[in-house]
Amino acid sequence: MTECRRVLDGAEALRGGDLDRLGDLMGQSHRSSRDDYEVSIEELDVLQEAAARADGCYGARLTGAGFGGCVTAITSEDAADHVRERTAVAFERRFGRRPEIHTCRVGDGADVVEARQDASAPQR
């Protein structure tokens, strides 16, 4: 039930632009997944903790199926490189290899589009 509540609270935080609150909820979610459901692994915990502690990161949590999935972190655009490097260094220091880290930007989301029929396409 706590994760369901966090999802609703996270949606409210997003609507209100409260990224600090969203980040806090992400951290709670990670800890719950790790402690209550035991679906994390040490590598994900190191990535999550390093990202969440880096300046400019609002929060981070494991995502995917767990047991070796990935970590998602929310940062300001200006801090993305810093958070990525701090996270990679912490991981490499602990495990002796660099993690694969991808930077993504949020798009406009789902939208309704109108399909236009190509005049050269066969008519059906």
mmCIF file with all atom_site columns, C-alpha atoms in Angstrom, residues 72-115:
data_model
loop_
_atom_site.group_PDB
_atom_site.id
_atom_site.type_symbol
_atom_site.label_atom_id
_atom_site.label_alt_id
_atom_site.label_comp_id
_atom_site.label_asym_id
_atom_site.label_entity_id
_atom_site.label_seq_id
_atom_site.pdbx_PDB_ins_code
_atom_site.Cartn_x
_atom_site.Cartn_y
_atom_site.Cartn_z
_atom_site.occupancy
_atom_site.B_iso_or_equiv
_atom_site.pdbx_formal_charge
_atom_site.auth_seq_id
_atom_site.auth_comp_id
_atom_site.auth_asym_id
_atom_site.auth_atom_id
_atom_site.pdbx_PDB_model_num
ATOM 1  C CA . THR A 1 72  ? 16.602 6.214  -12.754 1.00 0.00 ? 72  THR A CA 1
ATOM 2  C CA . ALA A 1 73  ? 17.715 9.580  -11.382 1.00 0.00 ? 73  ALA A CA 1
ATOM 3  C CA . ILE A 1 74  ? 16.024 12.966 -11.741 1.00 0.00 ? 74  ILE A CA 1
ATOM 4  C CA . THR A 1 75  ? 18.448 15.879 -12.120 1.00 0.00 ? 75  THR A CA 1
ATOM 5  C CA . SER A 1 76  ? 18.448 19.401 -13.392 1.00 0.00 ? 76  SER A CA 1
ATOM 6  C CA . GLU A 1 77  ? 19.761 19.580 -16.947 1.00 0.00 ? 77  GLU A CA 1
ATOM 7  C CA . ASP A 1 78  ? 22.763 21.579 -15.741 1.00 0.00 ? 78  ASP A CA 1
ATOM 8  C CA . ALA A 1 79  ? 23.682 18.902 -13.186 1.00 0.00 ? 79  ALA A CA 1
ATOM 9  C CA . ALA A 1 80  ? 23.286 15.818 -15.397 1.00 0.00 ? 80  ALA A CA 1
ATOM 10 C CA . ASP A 1 81  ? 26.976 15.513 -16.317 1.00 0.00 ? 81  ASP A CA 1
ATOM 11 C CA . HIS A 1 82  ? 28.064 16.010 -12.700 1.00 0.00 ? 82  HIS A CA 1
ATOM 12 C CA . VAL A 1 83  ? 25.590 13.432 -11.368 1.00 0.00 ? 83  VAL A CA 1
ATOM 13 C CA . ARG A 1 84  ? 26.566 10.963 -14.082 1.00 0.00 ? 84  ARG A CA 1
ATOM 14 C CA . GLU A 1 85  ? 30.291 11.317 -13.297 1.00 0.00 ? 85  GLU A CA 1
ATOM 15 C CA . ARG A 1 86  ? 29.879 11.135 -9.507  1.00 0.00 ? 86  ARG A CA 1
ATOM 16 C CA . THR A 1 87  ? 27.730 8.024  -9.899  1.00 0.00 ? 87  THR A CA 1
ATOM 17 C CA . ALA A 1 88  ? 30.184 6.370  -12.291 1.00 0.00 ? 88  ALA A CA 1
ATOM 18 C CA . VAL A 1 89  ? 33.163 7.105  -10.033 1.00 0.00 ? 89  VAL A CA 1
ATOM 19 C CA . ALA A 1 90  ? 31.423 5.679  -6.949  1.00 0.00 ? 90  ALA A CA 1
ATOM 20 C CA . PHE A 1 91  ? 30.446 2.532  -8.838  1.00 0.00 ? 91  PHE A CA 1
ATOM 21 C CA . GLU A 1 92  ? 33.920 2.072  -10.322 1.00 0.00 ? 92  GLU A CA 1
ATOM 22 C CA . ARG A 1 93  ? 35.538 2.572  -6.933  1.00 0.00 ? 93  ARG A CA 1
ATOM 23 C CA . ARG A 1 94  ? 33.360 -0.184 -5.450  1.00 0.00 ? 94  ARG A CA 1
ATOM 24 C CA . PHE A 1 95  ? 33.239 -2.704 -8.314  1.00 0.00 ? 95  PHE A CA 1
ATOM 25 C CA . GLY A 1 96  ? 36.316 -1.949 -10.438 1.00 0.00 ? 96  GLY A CA 1
ATOM 26 C CA . ARG A 1 97  ? 34.404 -1.170 -13.627 1.00 0.00 ? 97  ARG A CA 1
ATOM 27 C CA . ARG A 1 98  ? 32.452 1.757  -15.010 1.00 0.00 ? 98  ARG A CA 1
ATOM 28 C CA . PRO A 1 99  ? 28.701 1.461  -15.314 1.00 0.00 ? 99  PRO A CA 1
ATOM 29 C CA . GLU A 1 100 ? 26.846 2.208  -18.519 1.00 0.00 ? 100 GLU A CA 1
ATOM 30 C CA . ILE A 1 101 ? 24.945 5.454  -17.934 1.00 0.00 ? 101 ILE A CA 1
ATOM 31 C CA . HIS A 1 102 ? 22.525 7.083  -20.372 1.00 0.00 ? 102 HIS A CA 1
ATOM 32 C CA . THR A 1 103 ? 21.241 10.639 -20.157 1.00 0.00 ? 103 THR A CA 1
ATOM 33 C CA . CYS A 1 104 ? 17.655 11.171 -21.300 1.00 0.00 ? 104 CYS A CA 1
ATOM 34 C CA . ARG A 1 105 ? 15.410 14.197 -21.527 1.00 0.00 ? 105 ARG A CA 1
ATOM 35 C CA . VAL A 1 106 ? 11.689 14.263 -20.900 1.00 0.00 ? 106 VAL A CA 1
ATOM 36 C CA . GLY A 1 107 ? 9.601  14.646 -24.044 1.00 0.00 ? 107 GLY A CA 1
ATOM 37 C CA . ASP A 1 108 ? 6.152  16.101 -24.484 1.00 0.00 ? 108 ASP A CA 1
ATOM 38 C CA . GLY A 1 109 ? 4.497  12.775 -23.642 1.00 0.00 ? 109 GLY A CA 1
ATOM 39 C CA . ALA A 1 110 ? 1.643  11.050 -25.383 1.00 0.00 ? 110 ALA A CA 1
ATOM 40 C CA . ASP A 1 111 ? -0.513 13.100 -27.713 1.00 0.00 ? 111 ASP A CA 1
ATOM 41 C CA . VAL A 1 112 ? -3.267 12.601 -30.260 1.00 0.00 ? 112 VAL A CA 1
ATOM 42 C CA . VAL A 1 113 ? -2.082 12.979 -33.834 1.00 0.00 ? 113 VAL A CA 1
ATOM 43 C CA . GLU A 1 114 ? -4.075 13.011 -37.017 1.00 0.00 ? 114 GLU A CA 1
ATOM 44 C CA . ALA A 1 115 ? -2.887 10.597 -39.680 1.00 0.00 ? 115 ALA A CA 1
#
